[in-house]
mmCIF file of C-alpha atoms in Angstrom:
data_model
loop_
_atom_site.group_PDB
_atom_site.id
_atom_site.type_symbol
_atom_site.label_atom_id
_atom_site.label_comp_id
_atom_site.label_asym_id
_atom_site.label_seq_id
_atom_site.Cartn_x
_atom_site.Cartn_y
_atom_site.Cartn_z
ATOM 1 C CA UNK A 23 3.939 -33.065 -7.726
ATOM 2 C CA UNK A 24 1.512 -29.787 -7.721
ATOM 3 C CA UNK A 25 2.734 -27.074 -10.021
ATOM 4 C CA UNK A 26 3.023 -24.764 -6.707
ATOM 5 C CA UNK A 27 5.492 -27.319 -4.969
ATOM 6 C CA UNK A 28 8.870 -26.297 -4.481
ATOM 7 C CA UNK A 29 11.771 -28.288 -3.734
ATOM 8 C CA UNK A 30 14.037 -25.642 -2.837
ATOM 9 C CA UNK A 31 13.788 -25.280 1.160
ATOM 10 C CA UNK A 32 12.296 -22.279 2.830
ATOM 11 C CA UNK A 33 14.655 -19.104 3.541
ATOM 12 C CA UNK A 34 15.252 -17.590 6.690
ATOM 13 C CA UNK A 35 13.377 -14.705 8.004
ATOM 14 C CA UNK A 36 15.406 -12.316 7.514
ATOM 15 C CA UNK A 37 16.066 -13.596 3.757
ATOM 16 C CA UNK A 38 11.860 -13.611 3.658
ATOM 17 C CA UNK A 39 11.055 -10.304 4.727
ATOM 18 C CA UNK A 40 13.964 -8.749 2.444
ATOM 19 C CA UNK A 41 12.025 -10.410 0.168
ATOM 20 C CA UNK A 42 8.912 -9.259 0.734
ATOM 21 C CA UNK A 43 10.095 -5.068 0.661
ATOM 22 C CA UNK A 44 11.795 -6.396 -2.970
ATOM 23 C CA UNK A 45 8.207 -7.280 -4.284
ATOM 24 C CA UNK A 46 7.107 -4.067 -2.291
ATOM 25 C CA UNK A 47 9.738 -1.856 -4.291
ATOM 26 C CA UNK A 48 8.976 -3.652 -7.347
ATOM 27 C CA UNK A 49 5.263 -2.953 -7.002
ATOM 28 C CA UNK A 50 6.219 1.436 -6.185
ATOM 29 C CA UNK A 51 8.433 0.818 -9.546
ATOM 30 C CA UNK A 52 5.615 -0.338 -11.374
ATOM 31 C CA UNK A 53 3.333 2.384 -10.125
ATOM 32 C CA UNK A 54 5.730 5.227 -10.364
ATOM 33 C CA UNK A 55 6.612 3.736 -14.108
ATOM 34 C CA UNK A 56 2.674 3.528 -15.533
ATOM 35 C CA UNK A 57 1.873 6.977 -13.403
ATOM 36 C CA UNK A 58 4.551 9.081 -15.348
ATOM 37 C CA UNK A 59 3.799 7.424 -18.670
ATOM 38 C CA UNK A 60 0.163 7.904 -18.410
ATOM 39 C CA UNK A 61 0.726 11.581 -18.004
ATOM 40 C CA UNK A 62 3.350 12.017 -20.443
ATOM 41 C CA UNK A 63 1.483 10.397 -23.170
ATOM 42 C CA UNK A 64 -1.595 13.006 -22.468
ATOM 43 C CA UNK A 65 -3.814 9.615 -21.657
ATOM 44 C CA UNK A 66 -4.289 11.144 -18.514
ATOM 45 C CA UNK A 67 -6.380 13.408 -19.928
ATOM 46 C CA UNK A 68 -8.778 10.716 -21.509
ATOM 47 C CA UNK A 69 -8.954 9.270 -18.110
ATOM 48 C CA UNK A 70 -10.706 12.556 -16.797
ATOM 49 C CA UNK A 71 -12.935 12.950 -19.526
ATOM 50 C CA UNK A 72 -14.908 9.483 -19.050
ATOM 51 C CA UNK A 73 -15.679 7.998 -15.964
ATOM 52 C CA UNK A 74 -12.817 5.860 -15.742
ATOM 53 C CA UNK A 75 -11.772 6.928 -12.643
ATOM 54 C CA UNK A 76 -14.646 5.093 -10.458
ATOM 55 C CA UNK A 77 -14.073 2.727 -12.873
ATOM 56 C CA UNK A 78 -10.326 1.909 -11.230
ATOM 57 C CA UNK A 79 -11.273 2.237 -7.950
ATOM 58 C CA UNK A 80 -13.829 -0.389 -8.378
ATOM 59 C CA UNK A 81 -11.314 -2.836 -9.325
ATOM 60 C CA UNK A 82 -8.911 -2.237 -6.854
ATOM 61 C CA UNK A 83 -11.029 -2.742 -4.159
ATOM 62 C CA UNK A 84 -11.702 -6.129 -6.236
ATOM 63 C CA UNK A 85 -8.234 -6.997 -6.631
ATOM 64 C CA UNK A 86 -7.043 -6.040 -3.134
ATOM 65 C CA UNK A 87 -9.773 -8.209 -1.811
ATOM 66 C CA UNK A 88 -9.614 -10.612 -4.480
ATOM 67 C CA UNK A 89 -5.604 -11.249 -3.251
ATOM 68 C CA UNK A 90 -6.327 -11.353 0.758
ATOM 69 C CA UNK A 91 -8.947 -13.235 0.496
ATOM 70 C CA UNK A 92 -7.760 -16.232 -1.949
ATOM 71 C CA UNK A 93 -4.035 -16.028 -1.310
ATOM 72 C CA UNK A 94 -3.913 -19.481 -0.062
ATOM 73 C CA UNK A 95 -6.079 -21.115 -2.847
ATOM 74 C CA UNK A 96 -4.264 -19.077 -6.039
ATOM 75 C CA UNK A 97 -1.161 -20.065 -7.427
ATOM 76 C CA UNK A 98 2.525 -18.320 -7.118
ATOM 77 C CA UNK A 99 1.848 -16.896 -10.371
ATOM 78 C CA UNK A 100 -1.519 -15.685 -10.295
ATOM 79 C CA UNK A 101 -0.787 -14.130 -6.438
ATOM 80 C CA UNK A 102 1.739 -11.750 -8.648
ATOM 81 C CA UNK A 103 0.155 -11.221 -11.087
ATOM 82 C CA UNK A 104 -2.835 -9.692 -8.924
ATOM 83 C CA UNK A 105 -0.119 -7.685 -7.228
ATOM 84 C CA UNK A 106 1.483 -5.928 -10.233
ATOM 85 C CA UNK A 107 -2.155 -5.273 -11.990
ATOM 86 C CA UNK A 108 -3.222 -3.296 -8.648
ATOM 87 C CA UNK A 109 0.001 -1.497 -8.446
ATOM 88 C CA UNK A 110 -0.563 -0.630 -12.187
ATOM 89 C CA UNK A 111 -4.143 0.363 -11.732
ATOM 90 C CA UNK A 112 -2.566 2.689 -9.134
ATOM 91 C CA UNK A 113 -0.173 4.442 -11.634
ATOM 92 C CA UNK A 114 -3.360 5.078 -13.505
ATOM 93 C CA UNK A 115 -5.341 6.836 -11.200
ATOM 94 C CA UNK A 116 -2.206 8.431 -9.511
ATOM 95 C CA UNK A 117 -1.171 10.009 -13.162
ATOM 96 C CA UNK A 118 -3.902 13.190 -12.090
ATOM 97 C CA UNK A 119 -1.657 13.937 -9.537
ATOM 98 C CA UNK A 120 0.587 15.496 -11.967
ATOM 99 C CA UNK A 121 -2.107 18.054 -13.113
ATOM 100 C CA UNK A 122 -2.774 19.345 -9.612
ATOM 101 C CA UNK A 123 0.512 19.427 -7.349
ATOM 102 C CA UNK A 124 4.127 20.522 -8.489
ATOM 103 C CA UNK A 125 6.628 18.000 -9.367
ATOM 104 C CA UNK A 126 8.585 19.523 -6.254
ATOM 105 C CA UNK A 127 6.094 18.690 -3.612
ATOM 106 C CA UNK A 128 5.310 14.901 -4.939
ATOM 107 C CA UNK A 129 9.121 14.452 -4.729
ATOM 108 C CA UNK A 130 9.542 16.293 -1.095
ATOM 109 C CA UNK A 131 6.143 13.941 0.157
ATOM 110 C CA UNK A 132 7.436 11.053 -1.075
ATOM 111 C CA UNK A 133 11.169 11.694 0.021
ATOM 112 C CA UNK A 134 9.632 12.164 3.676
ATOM 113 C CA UNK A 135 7.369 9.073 3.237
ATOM 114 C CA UNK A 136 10.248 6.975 2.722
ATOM 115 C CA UNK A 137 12.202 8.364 5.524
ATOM 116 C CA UNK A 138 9.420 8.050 8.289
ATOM 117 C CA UNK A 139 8.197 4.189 6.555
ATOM 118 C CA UNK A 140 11.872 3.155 6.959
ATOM 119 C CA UNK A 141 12.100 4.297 10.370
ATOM 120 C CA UNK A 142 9.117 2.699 11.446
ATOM 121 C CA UNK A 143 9.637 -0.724 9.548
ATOM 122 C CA UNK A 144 12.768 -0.275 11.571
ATOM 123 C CA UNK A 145 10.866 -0.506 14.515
ATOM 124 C CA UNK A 146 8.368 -3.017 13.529
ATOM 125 C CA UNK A 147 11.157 -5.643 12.638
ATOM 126 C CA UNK A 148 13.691 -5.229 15.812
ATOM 127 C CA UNK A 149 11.154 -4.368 18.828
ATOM 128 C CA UNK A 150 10.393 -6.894 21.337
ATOM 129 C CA UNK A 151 7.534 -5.700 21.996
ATOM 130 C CA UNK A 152 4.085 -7.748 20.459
ATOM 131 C CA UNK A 153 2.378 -5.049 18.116
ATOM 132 C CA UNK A 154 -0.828 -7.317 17.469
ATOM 133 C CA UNK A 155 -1.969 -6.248 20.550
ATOM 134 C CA UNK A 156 -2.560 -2.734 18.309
ATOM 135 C CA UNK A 157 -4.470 -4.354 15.839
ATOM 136 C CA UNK A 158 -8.010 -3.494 17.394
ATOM 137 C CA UNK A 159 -7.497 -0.103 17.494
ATOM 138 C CA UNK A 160 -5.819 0.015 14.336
ATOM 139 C CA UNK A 161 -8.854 -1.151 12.492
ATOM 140 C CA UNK A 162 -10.417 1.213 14.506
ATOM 141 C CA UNK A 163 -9.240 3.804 13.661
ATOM 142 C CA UNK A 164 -8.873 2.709 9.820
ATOM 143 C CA UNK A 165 -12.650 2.630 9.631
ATOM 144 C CA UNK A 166 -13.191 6.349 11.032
ATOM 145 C CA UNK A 167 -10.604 7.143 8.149
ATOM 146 C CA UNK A 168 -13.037 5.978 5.727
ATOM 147 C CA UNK A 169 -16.445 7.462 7.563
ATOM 148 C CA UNK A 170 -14.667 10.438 7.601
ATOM 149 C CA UNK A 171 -12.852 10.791 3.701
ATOM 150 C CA UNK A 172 -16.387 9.461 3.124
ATOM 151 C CA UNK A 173 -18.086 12.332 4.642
ATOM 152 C CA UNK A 174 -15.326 14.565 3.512
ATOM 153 C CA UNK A 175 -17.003 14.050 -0.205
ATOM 154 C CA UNK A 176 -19.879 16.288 0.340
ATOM 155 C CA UNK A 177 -18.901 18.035 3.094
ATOM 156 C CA UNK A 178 -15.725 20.521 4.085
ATOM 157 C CA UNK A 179 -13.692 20.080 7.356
ATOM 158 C CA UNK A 180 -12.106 23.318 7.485
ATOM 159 C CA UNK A 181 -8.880 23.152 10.193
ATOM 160 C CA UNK A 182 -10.345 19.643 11.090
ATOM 161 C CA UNK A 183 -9.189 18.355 7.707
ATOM 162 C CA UNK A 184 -4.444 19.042 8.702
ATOM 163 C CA UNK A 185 -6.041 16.986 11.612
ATOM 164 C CA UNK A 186 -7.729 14.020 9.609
ATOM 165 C CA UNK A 187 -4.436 14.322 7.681
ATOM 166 C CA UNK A 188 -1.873 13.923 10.582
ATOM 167 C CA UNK A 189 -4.314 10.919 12.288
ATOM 168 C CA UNK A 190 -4.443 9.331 8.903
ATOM 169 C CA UNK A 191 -0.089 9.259 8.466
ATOM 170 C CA UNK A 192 -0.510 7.538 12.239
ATOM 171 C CA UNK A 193 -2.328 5.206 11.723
ATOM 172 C CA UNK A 194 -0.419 4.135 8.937
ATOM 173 C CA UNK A 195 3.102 4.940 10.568
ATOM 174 C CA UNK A 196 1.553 2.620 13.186
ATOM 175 C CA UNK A 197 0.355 -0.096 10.650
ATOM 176 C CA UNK A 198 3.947 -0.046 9.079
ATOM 177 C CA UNK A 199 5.373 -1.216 11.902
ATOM 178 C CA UNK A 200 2.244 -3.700 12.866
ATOM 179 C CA UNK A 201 2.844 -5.440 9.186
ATOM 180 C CA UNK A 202 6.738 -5.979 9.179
ATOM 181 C CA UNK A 203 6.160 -7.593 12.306
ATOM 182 C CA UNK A 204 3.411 -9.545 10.614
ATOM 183 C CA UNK A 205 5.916 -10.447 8.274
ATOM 184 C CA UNK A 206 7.720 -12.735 11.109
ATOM 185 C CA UNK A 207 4.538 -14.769 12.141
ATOM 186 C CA UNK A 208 3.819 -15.357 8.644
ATOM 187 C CA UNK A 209 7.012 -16.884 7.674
ATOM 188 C CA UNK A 210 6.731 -18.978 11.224
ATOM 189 C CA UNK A 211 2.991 -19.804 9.721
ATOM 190 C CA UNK A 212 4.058 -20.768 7.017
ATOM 191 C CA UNK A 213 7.763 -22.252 6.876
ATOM 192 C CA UNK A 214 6.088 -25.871 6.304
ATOM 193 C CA UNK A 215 5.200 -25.114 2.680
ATOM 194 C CA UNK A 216 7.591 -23.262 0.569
ATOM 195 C CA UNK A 217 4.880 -22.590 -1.945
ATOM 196 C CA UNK A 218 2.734 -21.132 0.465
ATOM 197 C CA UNK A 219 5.261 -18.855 1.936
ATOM 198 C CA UNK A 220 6.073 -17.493 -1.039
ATOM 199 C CA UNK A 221 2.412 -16.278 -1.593
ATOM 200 C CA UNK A 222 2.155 -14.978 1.793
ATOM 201 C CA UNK A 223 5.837 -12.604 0.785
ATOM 202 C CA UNK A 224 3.026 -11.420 -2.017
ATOM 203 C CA UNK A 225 0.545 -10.439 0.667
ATOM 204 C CA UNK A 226 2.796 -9.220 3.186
ATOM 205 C CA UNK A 227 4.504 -6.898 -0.262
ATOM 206 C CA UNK A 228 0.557 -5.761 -0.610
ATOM 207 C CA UNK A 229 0.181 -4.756 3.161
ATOM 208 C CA UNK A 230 3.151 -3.111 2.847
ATOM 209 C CA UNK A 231 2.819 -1.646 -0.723
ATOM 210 C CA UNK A 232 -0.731 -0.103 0.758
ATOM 211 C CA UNK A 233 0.980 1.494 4.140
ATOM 212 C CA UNK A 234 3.280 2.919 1.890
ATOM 213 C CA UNK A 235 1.047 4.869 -0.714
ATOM 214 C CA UNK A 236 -1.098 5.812 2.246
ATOM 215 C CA UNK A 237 1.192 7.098 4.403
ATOM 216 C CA UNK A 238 2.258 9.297 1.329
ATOM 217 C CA UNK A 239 -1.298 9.969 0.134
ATOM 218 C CA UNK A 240 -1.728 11.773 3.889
ATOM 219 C CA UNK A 241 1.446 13.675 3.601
ATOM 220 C CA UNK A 242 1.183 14.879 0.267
ATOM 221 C CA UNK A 243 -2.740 16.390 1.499
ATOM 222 C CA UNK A 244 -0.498 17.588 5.193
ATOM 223 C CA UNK A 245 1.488 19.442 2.741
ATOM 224 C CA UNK A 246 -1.074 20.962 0.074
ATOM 225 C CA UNK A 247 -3.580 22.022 2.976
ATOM 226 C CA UNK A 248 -0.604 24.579 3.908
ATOM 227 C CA UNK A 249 -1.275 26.965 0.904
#
C-alpha cells in the first residue's frame, strides 16, 4: 500500500468543497496570525531595511507554481505543507500594511471582501450555468493586470489607476465564482483516488486562498486612492 492511499471512501461534493473553504480559512488564519505578529514584534521593520521583500515574492511565485504544477506527483503532506508556507510568506510581506493604512480601513476592506467573495462563491457553486466558458477571457484579462501593475512601477496612472482597481476586484469577483465551480469537476476528476482528491481540496484552497487576498488587495487600493 502507498503511503498516500486511503481506505476511507471519497466524500461527497458538497462535503469536498466545504472542505476545501476549511483549508482556505485555515490558510487567511495563518496569514492574518504571522502578519500581526510580524508587526507587533517590530520584525517588520527588519524586513524593510534589507531586501527581504523581493526576497518573498520570489518564493511565492516558486511555491505557488511549485504546488500547481506538482500537485499530482507530491504527497498529502507535502501539498500542505506548501500551502501553509505560502500563506505564511504572505503574513510576512502583508505585516507593511500596518505601517501605511489604518487598522480601520484593513478591517472595513476586508469586511467587504468577505461579503462580495461569499456572494459570488454563492454563485459559482449553485448556477447552472458552465463558467469555463470564462476562462479565456479571464486569463485575459489576468495578464493585462500584471502588464499594467507592471507598468504601474515606474510609471503613474492618475484617475486610470480607481479604474485598474475596480477591473482588477472583477476579474477576481469573476474568478471566485469560476474556481468554486472548479471545485465540482475536480472532485468528479478525481473521486477514483481518495488520495488524489484530497490534494486537489489543497489546490482548489490555493485558487481560492489567491481570489481571496486579491480581491482584497484591489479593494483596500479602491479605498486608499479616495484620499
Amino acid at each position: 500500500m502507498y503511503p498516500d492511499s486511503y481506505s476511507v471512501k471519497p466524500c461527497s461534493v458538497g462535503r469536498y468543497t466545504a472542505k476545501a473553504f476549511g483549508w482556505m480559512f485555515l490558510g487567511l488564519a495563518t496569514t492574518f496570525i504571522v502578519m500581526l505578529a510580524t508587526y507587533m514584534t517590530g520584525i517588520v521593520t527588519f524586513l524593510l531595511s534589507v531586501p527581504a521583500m523581493a526576497v518573498l515574492a520570489i518564493l511565492e511565485l516558486i511555491t505557488v507554481f511549485s504546488l500547481s504544477a506538482k500537485i499530482g506527483k507530491i504527497s498529502v503532506g507535502a501539498s500542505r505543507l506548501m500551502f501553509f508556507f505560502y500563506a505564511v510568506l504572505n503574513g510576512l510581506a502583508f505585516s507593511t500594511y500596518f505601517l501605511y493604512f489604518e487598522v480601520p480601513a484593513l478591517v472595513l476592506a476586508f469586511g467587504v471582501t468577505a461579503a462580495y467573495f461569499g456572494i459570488m462563491a454563492a454563485v459559482g457553486y449553485f448556477t447552472a450555468v458552465d463558467l469555463s466558458r470564462l476562462r479565456p477571457i479571464l486569463l485575459g484579462g489576468l495578464v493585462l493586470l500584471i502588464l499594467f501593475n507592471l507598468l504601474g512601477m515606474f510609471f503613474r496612472f492618475g484617475g486610470v489607476e480607481r479604474l485598474l482597481c475596480f477591473g482588477g476586484a472583477a476579474i477576481f469577483l469573476v474568478f471566485t465564482a469560476y474556481d468554486v465551480q472548479k471545485i465540482k469537476a475536480l472532485h468528479a476528476a478525481c473521486s477514483h483516488d481518495a488520495a488524489l482528491l484530497e490534494k486537489a481540496s489543497i489546490f482548489a484552497a490555493l485558487q481560492l486562498y489567491l481570489d481571496f487576498i486579491n480581491l482584497f488587495l484591489y479593494i483596500l487600493r479602491l479605498f486608499n486612492s479616495r484620499d
